[in-house]
Amino acid sequence: SCINCATSAASKTIIPAVYIGSLKRSAFKRGIPFLVDAEYLQELYELQGRRCTLTGARLNMGDGSARMSSMTASVDRIDSSGVYEPGNVQWVHKMVNTMKWDLNQQDFINICHAVAMTHPKNEKALILADGAIEQHQEESEWIQSDWSKPKPN
């Protein structure tokens, strides 16, 4: 193998196998066919520049631990009523995927625009700067810990 190929392969971020397994199990439990493999998802991640399709935020595959708590990358179905198949999946930030849930992509984008127009100077809102999601440290710690619990005052 040539040096360029070796360097290119070494610079790729590997999607944790535990994450792929979790995706497949979740899709199976919900009766959703999972027709993409790890190689396709890896290529898509690189093609997207390791960024969230919807926000431009840099994505992180985590620290390699099984907990995946530091992982911010999440596979999303573009058409949430469709299956996990080539052309219907994208990488997004895990918070974006949670917010989008089962909305179709355009409805989600329209809702985001409405929220941004209604609250243009909300200091607690996520601020997109240079493609990265930035927040106050306390907000970040709350989100990373367990954002299903009430936020401390």
Short mmCIF file of C-alpha atoms in Angstrom, two decimals:
data_model
loop_
_atom_site.label_atom_id
_atom_site.label_comp_id
_atom_site.label_asym_id
_atom_site.label_seq_id
_atom_site.Cartn_x
_atom_site.Cartn_y
_atom_site.Cartn_z
CA SER A 1 0.00 0.00 0.00
CA CYS A 2 1.21 3.49 -0.80
CA ILE A 3 1.92 6.16 1.79
CA ASN A 4 -1.01 8.32 0.61
CA CYS A 5 -3.44 5.42 1.04
CA ALA A 6 -2.02 4.55 4.47
CA THR A 7 -2.19 8.19 5.58
CA SER A 8 -5.75 8.52 4.27
CA ALA A 9 -6.87 5.33 6.04
CA ALA A 10 -5.18 6.37 9.30
CA SER A 11 -6.90 9.76 9.28
CA LYS A 12 -10.39 8.24 9.04
CA THR A 13 -12.49 8.12 12.13
CA ILE A 14 -13.89 4.67 12.73
CA ILE A 15 -17.55 4.42 13.63
CA PRO A 16 -17.79 2.38 16.85
CA ALA A 17 -19.12 -1.14 16.21
CA VAL A 18 -21.20 -0.82 19.38
CA TYR A 19 -22.99 2.18 17.81
CA ILE A 20 -23.73 0.29 14.58
CA GLY A 21 -25.08 -2.62 16.64
CA SER A 22 -27.24 -0.26 18.68
CA LEU A 23 -28.65 1.32 15.50
CA LYS A 24 -29.50 -2.08 14.03
CA ARG A 25 -31.18 -3.31 17.24
CA SER A 26 -33.20 -0.11 17.56
CA ALA A 27 -34.33 -0.30 13.93
CA PHE A 28 -35.27 -3.98 14.34
CA LYS A 29 -37.31 -3.28 17.49
CA ARG A 30 -39.22 -0.57 15.62
CA GLY A 31 -39.74 -2.74 12.54
CA ILE A 32 -37.62 -0.49 10.32
CA PRO A 33 -35.39 -2.20 7.73
CA PHE A 34 -31.70 -1.36 8.15
CA LEU A 35 -30.14 -1.55 4.69
CA VAL A 36 -26.88 0.37 5.18
CA ASP A 37 -23.59 -1.07 6.38
CA ALA A 38 -20.73 0.37 8.40
CA GLU A 39 -18.68 1.03 5.26
CA TYR A 40 -21.47 3.11 3.69
CA LEU A 41 -21.96 5.08 6.92
CA GLN A 42 -18.20 5.66 7.19
CA GLU A 43 -18.03 6.96 3.61
CA LEU A 44 -21.03 9.21 4.23
CA TYR A 45 -19.44 10.59 7.41
CA GLU A 46 -16.30 11.49 5.48
CA LEU A 47 -18.30 12.85 2.51
CA GLN A 48 -20.16 15.18 4.90
CA GLY A 49 -16.79 16.45 6.15
CA ARG A 50 -17.54 14.98 9.61
CA ARG A 51 -20.20 17.66 10.07
CA CYS A 52 -23.90 17.71 10.84
CA THR A 53 -25.89 18.02 7.63
CA LEU A 54 -28.42 20.37 9.23
CA THR A 55 -26.26 22.64 11.41
CA GLY A 56 -22.75 22.34 10.03
CA ALA A 57 -21.52 21.45 13.52
CA ARG A 58 -18.43 19.28 13.78
CA LEU A 59 -19.31 15.73 14.77
CA ASN A 60 -17.41 13.48 17.14
CA MET A 61 -17.35 9.67 17.15
CA GLY A 62 -16.51 9.63 20.84
CA ASP A 63 -13.59 8.36 22.84
CA GLY A 64 -13.97 4.70 21.89
CA SER A 65 -15.63 3.65 25.13
CA ALA A 66 -18.72 1.46 25.05
CA ARG A 67 -20.78 4.19 26.79
CA MET A 68 -20.58 6.48 23.74
CA SER A 69 -21.37 9.46 26.00
CA SER A 70 -18.83 11.68 24.26
CA MET A 71 -20.17 10.76 20.81
CA THR A 72 -22.08 13.62 19.18
CA ALA A 73 -22.61 12.00 15.75
CA SER A 74 -25.96 10.35 15.08
CA VAL A 75 -27.46 8.65 12.02
CA ASP A 76 -30.77 10.21 10.98
CA ARG A 77 -33.33 9.14 8.40
CA ILE A 78 -33.99 12.10 6.09
CA ASP A 79 -37.54 10.86 5.55
CA SER A 80 -38.39 9.62 9.02
CA SER A 81 -41.18 7.44 7.65
CA GLY A 82 -38.69 5.63 5.40
CA VAL A 83 -36.10 2.96 6.03
CA TYR A 84 -32.39 3.12 6.77
CA GLU A 85 -31.12 2.90 3.19
CA PRO A 86 -28.59 4.66 0.99
CA GLY A 87 -29.92 8.10 0.08
CA ASN A 88 -32.23 8.29 3.12
CA VAL A 89 -29.64 8.61 5.88
CA GLN A 90 -27.45 11.47 6.99
CA TRP A 91 -25.15 12.25 9.91
CA VAL A 92 -26.47 14.89 12.30
CA HIS A 93 -25.64 16.06 15.82
CA LYS A 94 -27.36 13.79 18.37
CA MET A 95 -29.31 16.74 19.83
CA VAL A 96 -30.60 17.61 16.35
CA ASN A 97 -31.68 13.99 15.81
CA THR A 98 -33.55 13.99 19.12
CA MET A 99 -35.31 17.24 18.25
CA LYS A 100 -36.16 16.14 14.71
CA TRP A 101 -37.55 12.81 15.96
CA ASP A 102 -40.18 11.67 13.43
CA LEU A 103 -40.61 14.95 11.53
CA ASN A 104 -39.79 15.05 7.87
CA GLN A 105 -36.75 17.16 7.10
CA GLN A 106 -38.54 20.18 5.64
CA ASP A 107 -41.04 20.41 8.52
CA PHE A 108 -38.15 20.28 10.98
CA ILE A 109 -36.27 23.03 9.13
CA ASN A 110 -39.42 25.18 8.99
CA ILE A 111 -39.94 24.79 12.74
CA CYS A 112 -36.31 25.72 13.41
CA HIS A 113 -36.70 28.86 11.29
CA ALA A 114 -39.86 29.81 13.21
CA VAL A 115 -38.12 29.37 16.56
CA ALA A 116 -35.09 31.36 15.42
CA MET A 117 -37.28 34.18 14.10
CA THR A 118 -39.33 34.30 17.30
CA HIS A 119 -36.31 34.20 19.63
CA PRO A 120 -33.42 35.80 17.71
CA LYS A 121 -31.53 37.00 20.79
CA ASN A 122 -32.13 34.15 23.21
CA GLU A 123 -28.89 34.02 25.23
CA LYS A 124 -29.48 30.39 26.23
CA ALA A 125 -29.93 29.22 22.63
CA LEU A 126 -27.33 27.20 20.81
CA ILE A 127 -25.06 29.54 18.90
CA LEU A 128 -23.69 28.33 15.60
CA ALA A 129 -20.26 29.80 14.93
CA ASP A 130 -17.81 28.53 12.36
CA GLY A 131 -19.84 25.33 12.03
CA ALA A 132 -19.36 24.28 15.64
CA ILE A 133 -22.00 24.22 18.35
CA GLU A 134 -20.83 26.44 21.18
CA GLN A 135 -22.53 26.91 24.51
CA HIS A 136 -21.89 28.20 27.99
CA GLN A 137 -19.98 25.58 29.98
CA GLU A 138 -22.86 24.99 32.40
CA GLU A 139 -25.30 24.33 29.54
CA SER A 140 -22.85 21.91 27.93
CA GLU A 141 -22.34 19.98 31.16
CA TRP A 142 -26.10 19.71 31.67
CA ILE A 143 -26.66 18.44 28.13
CA GLN A 144 -23.80 15.94 28.31
CA SER A 145 -24.85 14.57 31.68
CA ASP A 146 -28.56 13.83 31.34
CA TRP A 147 -30.62 16.43 29.58
CA SER A 148 -33.80 14.44 30.21
CA LYS A 149 -33.66 15.64 33.82
CA PRO A 150 -34.66 19.19 34.77
CA LYS A 151 -31.89 21.72 34.22
CA PRO A 152 -30.40 23.04 37.47
CA ASN A 153 -31.02 26.72 38.16
#
